[in-house]
XYZ file of C-alpha atoms in Angstrom:
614
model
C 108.661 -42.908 38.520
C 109.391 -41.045 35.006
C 107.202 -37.654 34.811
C 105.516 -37.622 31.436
C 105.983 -34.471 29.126
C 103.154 -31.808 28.765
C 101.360 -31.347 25.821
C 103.006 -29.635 23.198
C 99.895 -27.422 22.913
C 100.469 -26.057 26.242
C 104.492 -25.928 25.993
C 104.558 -23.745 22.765
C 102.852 -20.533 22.774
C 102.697 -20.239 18.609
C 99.110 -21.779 18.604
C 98.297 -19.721 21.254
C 99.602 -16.454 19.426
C 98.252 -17.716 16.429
C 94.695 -17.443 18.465
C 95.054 -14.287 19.538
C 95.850 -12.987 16.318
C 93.335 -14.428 14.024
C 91.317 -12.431 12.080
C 87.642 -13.962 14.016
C 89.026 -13.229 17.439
C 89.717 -9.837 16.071
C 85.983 -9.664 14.836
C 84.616 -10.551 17.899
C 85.882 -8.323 19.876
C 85.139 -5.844 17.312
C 80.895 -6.811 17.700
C 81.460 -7.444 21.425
C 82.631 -3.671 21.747
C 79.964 -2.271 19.186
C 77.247 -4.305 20.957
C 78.783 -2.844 24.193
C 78.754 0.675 23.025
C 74.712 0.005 21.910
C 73.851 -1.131 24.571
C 75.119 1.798 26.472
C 73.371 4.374 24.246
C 70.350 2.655 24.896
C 70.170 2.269 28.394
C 72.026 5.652 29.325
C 68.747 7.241 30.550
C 68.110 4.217 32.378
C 72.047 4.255 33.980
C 71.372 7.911 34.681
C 68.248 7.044 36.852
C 69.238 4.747 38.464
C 72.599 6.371 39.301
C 70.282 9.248 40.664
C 68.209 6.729 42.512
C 71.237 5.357 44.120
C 72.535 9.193 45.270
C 69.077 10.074 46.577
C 68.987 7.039 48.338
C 72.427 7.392 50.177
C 71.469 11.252 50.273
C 67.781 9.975 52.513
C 70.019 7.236 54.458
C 72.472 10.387 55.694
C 69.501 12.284 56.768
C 68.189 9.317 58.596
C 71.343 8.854 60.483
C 72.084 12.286 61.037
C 68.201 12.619 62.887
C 68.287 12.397 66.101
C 66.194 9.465 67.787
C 64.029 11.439 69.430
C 62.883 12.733 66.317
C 62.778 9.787 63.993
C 59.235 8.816 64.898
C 57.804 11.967 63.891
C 59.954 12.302 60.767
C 58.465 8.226 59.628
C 55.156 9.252 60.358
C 55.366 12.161 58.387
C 56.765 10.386 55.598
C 53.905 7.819 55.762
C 51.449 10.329 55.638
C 52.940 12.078 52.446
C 52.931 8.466 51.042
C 48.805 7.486 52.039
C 48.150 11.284 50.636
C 49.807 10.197 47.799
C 48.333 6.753 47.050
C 44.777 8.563 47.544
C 44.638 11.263 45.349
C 43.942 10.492 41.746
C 46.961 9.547 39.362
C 49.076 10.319 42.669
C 50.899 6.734 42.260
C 51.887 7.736 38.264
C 52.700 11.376 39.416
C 54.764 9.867 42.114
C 56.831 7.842 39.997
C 57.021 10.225 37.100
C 58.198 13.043 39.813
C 60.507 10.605 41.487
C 62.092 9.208 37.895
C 62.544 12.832 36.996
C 64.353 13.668 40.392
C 66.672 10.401 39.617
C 67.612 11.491 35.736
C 68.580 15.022 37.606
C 70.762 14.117 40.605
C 72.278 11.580 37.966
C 73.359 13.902 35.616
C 77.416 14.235 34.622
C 78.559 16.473 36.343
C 81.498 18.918 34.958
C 84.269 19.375 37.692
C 84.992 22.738 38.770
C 88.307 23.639 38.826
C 88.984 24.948 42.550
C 92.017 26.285 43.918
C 94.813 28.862 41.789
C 96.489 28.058 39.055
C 100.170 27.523 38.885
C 100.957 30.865 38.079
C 98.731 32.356 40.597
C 100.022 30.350 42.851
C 103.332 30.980 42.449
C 102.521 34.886 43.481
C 100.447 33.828 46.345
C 103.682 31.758 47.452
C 105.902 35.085 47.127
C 103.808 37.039 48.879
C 103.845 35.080 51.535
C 107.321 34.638 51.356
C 107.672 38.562 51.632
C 105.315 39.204 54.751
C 107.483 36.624 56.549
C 109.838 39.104 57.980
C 107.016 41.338 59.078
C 104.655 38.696 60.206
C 106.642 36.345 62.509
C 108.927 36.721 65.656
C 111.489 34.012 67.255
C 110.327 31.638 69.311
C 106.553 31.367 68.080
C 105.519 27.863 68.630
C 102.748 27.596 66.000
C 103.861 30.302 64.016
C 101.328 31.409 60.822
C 104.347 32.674 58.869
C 107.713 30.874 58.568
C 110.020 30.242 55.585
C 108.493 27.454 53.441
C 105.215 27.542 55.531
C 101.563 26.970 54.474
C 100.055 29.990 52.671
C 96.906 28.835 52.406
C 96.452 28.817 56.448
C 97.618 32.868 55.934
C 95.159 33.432 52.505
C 91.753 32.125 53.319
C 90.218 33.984 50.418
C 91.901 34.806 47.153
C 90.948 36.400 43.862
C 92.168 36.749 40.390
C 90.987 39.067 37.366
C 90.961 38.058 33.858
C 94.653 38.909 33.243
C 95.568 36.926 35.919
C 96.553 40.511 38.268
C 95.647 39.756 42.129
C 91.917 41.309 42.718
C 90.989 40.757 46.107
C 93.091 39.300 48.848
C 92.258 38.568 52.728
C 94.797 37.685 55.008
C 95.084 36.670 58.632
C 97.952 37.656 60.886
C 99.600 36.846 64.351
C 97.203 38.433 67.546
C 100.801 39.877 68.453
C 101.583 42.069 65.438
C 101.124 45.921 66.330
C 98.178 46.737 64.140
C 97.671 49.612 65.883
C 100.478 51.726 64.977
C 100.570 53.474 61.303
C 104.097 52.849 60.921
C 103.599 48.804 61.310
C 100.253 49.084 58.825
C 102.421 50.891 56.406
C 104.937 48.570 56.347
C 102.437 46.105 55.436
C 100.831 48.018 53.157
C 103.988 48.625 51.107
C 104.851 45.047 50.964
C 101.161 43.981 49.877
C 101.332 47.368 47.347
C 104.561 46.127 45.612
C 103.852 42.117 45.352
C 100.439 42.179 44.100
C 101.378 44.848 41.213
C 102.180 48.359 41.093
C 100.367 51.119 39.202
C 97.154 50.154 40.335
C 95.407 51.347 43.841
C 94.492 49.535 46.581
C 92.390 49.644 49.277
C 93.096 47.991 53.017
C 90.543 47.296 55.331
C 92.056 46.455 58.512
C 89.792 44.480 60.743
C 91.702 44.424 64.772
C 88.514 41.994 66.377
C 89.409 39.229 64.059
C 93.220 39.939 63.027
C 92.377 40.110 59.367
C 93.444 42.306 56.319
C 91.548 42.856 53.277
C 93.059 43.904 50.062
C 91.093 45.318 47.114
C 91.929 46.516 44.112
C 90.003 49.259 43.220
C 89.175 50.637 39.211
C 89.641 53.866 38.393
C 87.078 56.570 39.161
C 85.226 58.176 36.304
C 86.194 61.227 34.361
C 83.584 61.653 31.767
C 81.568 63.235 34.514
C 81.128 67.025 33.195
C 79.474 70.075 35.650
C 75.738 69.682 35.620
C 72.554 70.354 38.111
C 73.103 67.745 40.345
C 69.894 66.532 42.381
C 70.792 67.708 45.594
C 68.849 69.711 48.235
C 69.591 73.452 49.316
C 72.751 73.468 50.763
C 74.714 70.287 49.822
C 77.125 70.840 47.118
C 78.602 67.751 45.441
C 82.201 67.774 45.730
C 82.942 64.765 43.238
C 82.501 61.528 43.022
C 84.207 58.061 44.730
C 83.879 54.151 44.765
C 80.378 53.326 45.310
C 80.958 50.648 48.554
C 82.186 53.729 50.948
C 78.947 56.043 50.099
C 74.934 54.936 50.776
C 73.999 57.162 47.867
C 73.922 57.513 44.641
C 72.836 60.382 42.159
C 71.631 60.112 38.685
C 74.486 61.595 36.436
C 75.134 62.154 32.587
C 78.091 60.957 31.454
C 79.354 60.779 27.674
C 76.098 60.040 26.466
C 74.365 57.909 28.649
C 72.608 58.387 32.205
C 73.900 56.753 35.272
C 74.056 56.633 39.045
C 77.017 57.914 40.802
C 78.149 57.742 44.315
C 78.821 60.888 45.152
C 81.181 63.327 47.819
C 78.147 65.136 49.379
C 78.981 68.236 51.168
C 76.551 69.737 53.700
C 76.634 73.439 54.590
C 74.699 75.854 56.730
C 73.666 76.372 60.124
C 73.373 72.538 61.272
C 76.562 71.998 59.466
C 80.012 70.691 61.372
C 81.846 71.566 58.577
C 80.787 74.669 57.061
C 83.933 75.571 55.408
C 86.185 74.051 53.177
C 90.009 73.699 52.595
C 91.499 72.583 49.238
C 94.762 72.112 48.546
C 97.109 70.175 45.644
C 99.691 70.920 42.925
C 99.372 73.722 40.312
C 97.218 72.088 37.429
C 96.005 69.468 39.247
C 92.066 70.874 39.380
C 91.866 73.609 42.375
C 90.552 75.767 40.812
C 88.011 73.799 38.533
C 86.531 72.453 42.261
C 86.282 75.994 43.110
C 84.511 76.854 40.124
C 82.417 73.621 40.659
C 81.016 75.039 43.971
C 80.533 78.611 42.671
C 78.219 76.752 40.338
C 76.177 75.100 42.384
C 75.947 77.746 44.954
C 74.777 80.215 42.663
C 71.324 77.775 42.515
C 70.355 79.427 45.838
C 72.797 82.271 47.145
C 75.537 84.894 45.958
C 78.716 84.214 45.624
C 82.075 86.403 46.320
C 85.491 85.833 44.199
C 88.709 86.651 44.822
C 91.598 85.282 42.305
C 94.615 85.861 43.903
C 96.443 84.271 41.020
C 95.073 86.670 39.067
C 94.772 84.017 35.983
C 91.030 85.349 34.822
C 90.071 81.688 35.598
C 86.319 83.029 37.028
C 86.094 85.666 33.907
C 82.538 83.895 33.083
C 81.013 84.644 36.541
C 81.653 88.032 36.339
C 78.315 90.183 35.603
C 76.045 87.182 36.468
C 73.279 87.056 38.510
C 73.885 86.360 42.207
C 78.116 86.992 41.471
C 78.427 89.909 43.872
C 81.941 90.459 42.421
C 84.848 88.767 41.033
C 88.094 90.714 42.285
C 91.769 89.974 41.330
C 93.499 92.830 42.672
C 94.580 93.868 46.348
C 92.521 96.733 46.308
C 89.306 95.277 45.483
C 90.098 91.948 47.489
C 90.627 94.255 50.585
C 87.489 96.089 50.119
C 85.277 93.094 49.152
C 86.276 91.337 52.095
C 85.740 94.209 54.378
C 82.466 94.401 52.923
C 82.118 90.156 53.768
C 83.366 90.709 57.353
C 80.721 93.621 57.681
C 77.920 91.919 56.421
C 78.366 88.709 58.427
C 78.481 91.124 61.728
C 75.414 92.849 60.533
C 73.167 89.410 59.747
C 74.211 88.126 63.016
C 72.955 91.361 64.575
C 69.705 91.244 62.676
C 69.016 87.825 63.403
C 69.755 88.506 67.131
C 67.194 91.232 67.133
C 64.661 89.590 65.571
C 65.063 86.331 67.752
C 64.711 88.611 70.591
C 61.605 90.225 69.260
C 60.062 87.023 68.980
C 60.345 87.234 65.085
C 61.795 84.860 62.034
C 65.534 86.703 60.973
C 65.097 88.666 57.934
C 65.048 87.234 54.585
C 68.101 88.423 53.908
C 70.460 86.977 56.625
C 68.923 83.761 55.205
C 70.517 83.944 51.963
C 73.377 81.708 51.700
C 76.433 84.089 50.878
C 79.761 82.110 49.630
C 82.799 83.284 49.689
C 85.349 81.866 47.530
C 89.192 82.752 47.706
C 91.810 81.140 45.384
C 94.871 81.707 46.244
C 95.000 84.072 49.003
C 98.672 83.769 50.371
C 99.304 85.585 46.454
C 97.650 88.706 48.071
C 99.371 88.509 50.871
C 102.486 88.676 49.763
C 101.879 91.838 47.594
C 100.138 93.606 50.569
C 103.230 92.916 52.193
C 105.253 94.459 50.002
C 103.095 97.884 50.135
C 102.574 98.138 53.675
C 99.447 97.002 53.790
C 97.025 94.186 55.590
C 96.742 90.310 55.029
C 93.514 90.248 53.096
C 93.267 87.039 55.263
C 92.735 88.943 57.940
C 89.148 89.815 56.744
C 88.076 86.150 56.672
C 88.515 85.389 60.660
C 84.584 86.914 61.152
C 83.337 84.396 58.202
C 85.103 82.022 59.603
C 84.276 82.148 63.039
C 80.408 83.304 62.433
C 79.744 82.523 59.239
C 77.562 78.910 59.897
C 75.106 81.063 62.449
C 74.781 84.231 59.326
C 74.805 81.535 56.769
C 78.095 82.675 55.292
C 80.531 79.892 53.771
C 84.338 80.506 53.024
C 85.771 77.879 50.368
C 89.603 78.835 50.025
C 92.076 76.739 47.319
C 95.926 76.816 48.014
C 99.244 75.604 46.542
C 100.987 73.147 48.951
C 103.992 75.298 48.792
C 102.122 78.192 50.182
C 100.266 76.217 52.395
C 102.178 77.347 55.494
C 101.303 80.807 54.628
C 97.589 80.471 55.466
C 96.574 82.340 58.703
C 95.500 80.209 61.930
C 91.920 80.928 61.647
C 91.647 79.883 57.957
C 93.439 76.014 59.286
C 91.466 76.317 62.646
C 87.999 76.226 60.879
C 88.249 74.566 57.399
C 87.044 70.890 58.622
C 86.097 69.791 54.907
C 89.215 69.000 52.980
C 90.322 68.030 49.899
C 93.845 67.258 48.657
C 94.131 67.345 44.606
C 97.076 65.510 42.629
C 99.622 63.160 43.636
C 100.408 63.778 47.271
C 102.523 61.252 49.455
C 100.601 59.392 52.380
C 102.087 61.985 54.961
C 101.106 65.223 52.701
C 97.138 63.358 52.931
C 98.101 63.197 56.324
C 98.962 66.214 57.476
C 96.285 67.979 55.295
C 93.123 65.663 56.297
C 93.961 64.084 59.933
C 94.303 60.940 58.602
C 95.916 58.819 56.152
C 94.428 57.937 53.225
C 93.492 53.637 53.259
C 94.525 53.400 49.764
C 97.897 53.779 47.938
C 98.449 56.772 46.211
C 99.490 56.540 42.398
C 102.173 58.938 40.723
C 99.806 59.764 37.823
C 96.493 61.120 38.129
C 93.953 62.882 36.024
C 92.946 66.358 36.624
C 90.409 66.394 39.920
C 92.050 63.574 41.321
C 92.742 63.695 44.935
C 90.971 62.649 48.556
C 88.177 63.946 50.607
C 87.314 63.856 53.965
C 84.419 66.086 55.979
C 85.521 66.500 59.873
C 85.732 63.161 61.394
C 84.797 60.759 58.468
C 86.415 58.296 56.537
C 88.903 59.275 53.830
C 87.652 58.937 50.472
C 89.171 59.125 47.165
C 87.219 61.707 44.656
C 86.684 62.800 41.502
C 85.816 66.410 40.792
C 83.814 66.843 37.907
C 84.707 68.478 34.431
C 84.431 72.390 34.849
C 87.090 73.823 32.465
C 86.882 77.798 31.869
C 84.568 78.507 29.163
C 86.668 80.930 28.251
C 89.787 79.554 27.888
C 90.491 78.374 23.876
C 91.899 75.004 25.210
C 88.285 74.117 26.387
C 86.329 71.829 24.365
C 82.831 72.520 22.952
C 80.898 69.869 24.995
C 82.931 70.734 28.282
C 82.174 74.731 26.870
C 78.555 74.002 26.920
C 77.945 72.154 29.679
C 79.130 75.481 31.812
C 77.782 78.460 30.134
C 74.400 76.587 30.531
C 74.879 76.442 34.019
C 75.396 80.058 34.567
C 73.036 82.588 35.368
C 71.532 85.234 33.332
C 74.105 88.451 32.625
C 73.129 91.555 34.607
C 76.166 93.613 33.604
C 77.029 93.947 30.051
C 80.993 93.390 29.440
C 83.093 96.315 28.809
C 82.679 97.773 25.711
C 79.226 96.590 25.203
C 75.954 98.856 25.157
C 73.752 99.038 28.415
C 72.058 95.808 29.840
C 68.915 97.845 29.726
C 67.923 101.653 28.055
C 67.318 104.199 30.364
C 65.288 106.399 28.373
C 64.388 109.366 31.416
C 66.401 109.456 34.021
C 64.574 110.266 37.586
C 65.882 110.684 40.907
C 65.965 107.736 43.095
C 65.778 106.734 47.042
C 67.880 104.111 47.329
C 66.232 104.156 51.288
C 62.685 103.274 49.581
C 63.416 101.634 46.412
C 64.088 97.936 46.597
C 65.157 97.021 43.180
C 68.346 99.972 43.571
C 71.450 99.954 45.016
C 73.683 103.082 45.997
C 77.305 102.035 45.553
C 78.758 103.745 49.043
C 82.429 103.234 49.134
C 83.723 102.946 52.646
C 86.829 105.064 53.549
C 86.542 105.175 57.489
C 85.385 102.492 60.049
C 82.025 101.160 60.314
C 80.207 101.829 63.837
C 78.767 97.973 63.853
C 76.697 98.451 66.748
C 74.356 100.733 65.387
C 73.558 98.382 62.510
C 69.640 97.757 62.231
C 67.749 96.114 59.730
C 64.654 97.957 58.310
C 61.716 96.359 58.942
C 60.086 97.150 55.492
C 62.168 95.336 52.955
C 64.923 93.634 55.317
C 67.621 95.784 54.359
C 69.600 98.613 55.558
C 71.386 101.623 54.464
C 75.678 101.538 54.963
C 76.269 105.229 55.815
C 80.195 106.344 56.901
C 80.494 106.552 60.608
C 81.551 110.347 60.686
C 80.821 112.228 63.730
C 78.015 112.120 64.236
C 76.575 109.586 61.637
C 76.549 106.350 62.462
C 75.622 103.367 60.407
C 72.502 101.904 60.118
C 73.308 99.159 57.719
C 75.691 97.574 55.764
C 74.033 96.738 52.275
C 70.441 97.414 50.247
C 69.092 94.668 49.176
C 66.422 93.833 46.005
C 63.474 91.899 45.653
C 64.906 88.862 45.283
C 66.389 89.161 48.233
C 69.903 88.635 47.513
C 73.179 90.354 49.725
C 74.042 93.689 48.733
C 76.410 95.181 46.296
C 80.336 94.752 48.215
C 80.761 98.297 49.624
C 84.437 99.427 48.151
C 84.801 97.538 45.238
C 85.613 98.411 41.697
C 83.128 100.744 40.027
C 82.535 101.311 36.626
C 80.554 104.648 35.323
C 78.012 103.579 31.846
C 75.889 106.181 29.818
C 72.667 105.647 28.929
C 70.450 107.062 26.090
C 70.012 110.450 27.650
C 73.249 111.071 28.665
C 73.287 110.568 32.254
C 75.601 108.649 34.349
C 75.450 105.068 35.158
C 77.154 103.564 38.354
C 78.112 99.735 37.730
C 78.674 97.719 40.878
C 78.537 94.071 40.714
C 75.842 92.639 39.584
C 73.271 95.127 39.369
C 72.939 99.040 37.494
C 72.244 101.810 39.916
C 71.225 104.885 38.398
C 72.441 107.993 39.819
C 70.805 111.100 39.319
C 72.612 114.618 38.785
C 72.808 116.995 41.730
């Protein structure tokens, strides 16, 4: 039986195109689309709502099946109860609906993805880095191991951050339960790797964290500098040292910087009898802020004590506390370091006698072997290499009785040193330093073998002035900051900087050579230095001092420092005023002034003595 033919309609597909490309099928589609797009415009709330609807109602159906039985019947009658309360109150159906309508619009919302995960490029450094730690990370023979060639990073980086510039910020990183995190040489290792992939120039901080086998890598900011000497808020006898990051310190302290007020973490140093580190050890590179911590502390210290200098450089760097208030003296030479810190040695043997004999007499120690007395020595190894030359003692030797005694007689010894000198410092000035401070670029070992520990950041090649690390006995390292306290004296200071430290010193006592008396002395009288408070006798000392017949008067504190010859003995080693500040250092340099009527004056230290003829 013949097949018939198809219709031609359905064997040719030119009516067909012809269809499809006429200009009403075009049209149609045209309103079909439009109508389409209305409609949507229209009923978007309502698609919104009831796309919310829908995700509440999966949202209540996961609840349900995630209760347990046991507590489905209380969870249904709870619900039915919300839903009686509800149909009871007034309006509660309409507020119901409108609450419940509102709830729908918001869990229906569009939602913009979040991006989650690195980008390509940070991705790419994560990779490397990983790459790089292989070697360090991963022995032969592992069966699971957490770092191999072409491994998973993200199993090794469980947290990851980038700044804006796309520079790694924050890293944390798990490691093998095998690798030897308990030796420094394995951390460093690490350390250096982590220090060189995630970007030089910049310094990091490593928390190492043995319970859980984790690292954690920070990048830290720089610390501030516009932080210029001021009166810090502190209590008697805590000096600020400088300032660190504010996550390694629980307080803060109310600063000006530039022109605005902040809070600061600060280095707080604690000194005095309940101290554990009442004496301080700073050491660094010439120019890298030594001597501005020293004069820093002398600052500060002169709030509530006296102070003792001795420049062994010899640079006139503490020119401005000479003649001040509470600045017992400011010596440069070997002469007058030798003598002053005779006198220092003396006078901490004498307070811890008083104090003794007053705690045995069932009495408070005198007033004056309360006053904090500082002694501050920059540079002493310079001294000692010129008293070698003459013949003569190691001024250090003087500072063993300070630094042995001094926390019980309330006597603190700061000393600054070059690192290249630093072997030069006697045993008792390393023996009893426990605050430290290392100033200027210093190697990992230098930090090392200068505060007990190495420091958990990496150290930079270029620092500002001040710049260095801090730690107090046993305590963490920290990296400080010492604040701005150029030599208002020096031409290359700057007026702000220049202001900020003649404001903090104290009144002038002593006028400067050349200058007229601090005050007239019209009539002359003879004076007993035994009975009058408010004058001192310079006594130079030229044989020893008989210590044990050192006593304290009872009437103003103070006692007499007489030459132990024959058969005078001493009863004292300084006379003290009415403010109750040390005496005058016994040996040091003495200038003679004239007043109106022509008689002598005796300059010692801080304070005119008047010295009557005959």
């Amino acid at each position: 039986m013949a097949r018939r033919p198809l219709p031609r309609i359905l064997t040719s597909g030119q009516p067909l195109a012809r269809m499809a490309n006429s200009a009403s099928l075009a049209r149609s589609r045209e309103l079909a689309r439009t109508a389409a797009d209305s409609a949507s415009d229209v009923f978007h709330p309502l698609i919104i709502i009831a796309r919310g609807l829908r995700r509440l109602g999966a949202a209540g159906r996961g609840r349900w099946v995630a209760t347990p039985r046991e507590h489905r019947g209380p969870m249904a009658f709870f619900v039915g109860a919300c839903v009686l309360v509800v149909c009871l109150v007034p309006y509660g159906p309409l507020l119901a609906l409108i609450t419940l309508m509102g709830a729908g619009a918001w869990a229906g919302r569009e939602r913009t993805p979040v991006e989650t995960g690195p980008g390509e490029a940070a991705t790419e450094r994560l990779r490397a880095l990983y790459e790089a730690l292989v070697p360090y990370l991963s022995v032969d023979g592992d069966p699971s191991p957490l770092y191999a060639p072409d491994g998973d990073w993200e199993r090794a980086f469980p947290e990851y951050a980038f700044d804006d510039s796309g520079r790694l910020e924050r890293l944390q990183l798990k490691y093998p339960a095998y690798f030897t995190d308990g030796e420094d040489g394995a951390r460093a290792r690490i350390e250096q790797v982590l220090y060189a992939k995630a970007g030089r120039g910049r310094e990091y901080h490593f928390a190492w964290d043995e319970l859980t086998n984790q690292l954690t890598l920070t990048a830290l900011g720089p610390l501030p500098t516009d932080i210029t000497a001021q009166r810090f808020v502190t209590s008697p006898g805590e000096l600020v040292l400088g300032f660190t990051d504010p996550d390694f310190v629980q307080r803060t302290l109310p600063v000006t910087g530039g022109e605005e007020t902040r809070d600061a973490p600060p280095v707080v140093w604690r000194t005095g009898p309940r101290s554990t580190e009442p004496h301080l050890l700073a050491l660094g590179q010439p120019g890298t802020g030594a001597t501005t911590l020293l004069r820093s502390l002398a600052l500060q210290a002169l709030q509530h004590g006296d102070v003792l200098v001795i420049d062994g450089g010899g640079t006139g760097e503490y020119g401005c506390l000479a003649g001040r208030r509470g600045v017992l003296g400011v010596e440069s030479g070997l002469a007058g370091a030798l003598a002053t810190l005779e006198w220092a040695s003396h006078e901490t043997e004498r307070r811890l006698i008083a104090a003794n004999r007053a705690r045995q007499a069932g009495r408070p120690a005198p007033d004056d072997t309360r006053r904090p007395l500082w002694i501050i020595a920059d540079r002493p190894t310079a001294l000692a290499h010129i008293a070698s030359a003459e013949g003569r003692e190691d001024p250090q030797e003087w500072l063993q009785v300070p630094l042995r005694h001094g926390r019980a007689a309330h006597v603190t010894v700061v000393v600054a040193e070059h690192f290249e000198s630093a072997e030069l410092l006697s045993e008792p000035v390393r023996a009893h330093t426990k605050a430290r401070v290392v100033l200027g670029p210093a190697t990992a070992e230098e930090v090392r073998a200068v505060l007990g520990a190495p420091p958990h950041t990496t150290p930079i090649a270029q620092v500002p002035p001040g710049r260095g690390y801090a730690r107090l006995g046993t305590a963490a390292v920290l990296r400080l900051q010492v604040p701005a306290t150029p030599d208002p004296l020096d031409d290359a200071t700057g007026q702000a900087h220049r202001e900020a430290v003649l404001a903090l010193l104290p009144e002038r006592t002593v006028p400067a050579d050349g200058a007229g008396p601090a005050e007239p002395v019209d009539a002359p009288q003879p004076v007993d230095v035994r009975k009058a408070g408010d004058v001192r006798k310079p006594v130079e000392i030229r044989k020893p001092v008989d210590i044990r017949k050192v006593d304290a008067r009872k009437s103003g504190g103070a006692a007499a420092v007489e030459p132990a010859d024959g058969a005078a003995a001493a009863e004292g080693a300084t006379q003290d005023g009415e403010d109750g500040s040390a005496g005058e250092p016994v040996g040091a340099a003495v200038r003679a002034a004239h007043g109106k009527g022509g008689e002598p004056r005796v300059v010692n230290g801080s304070a005119d003595a008047s010295r009557p003829e005959g």
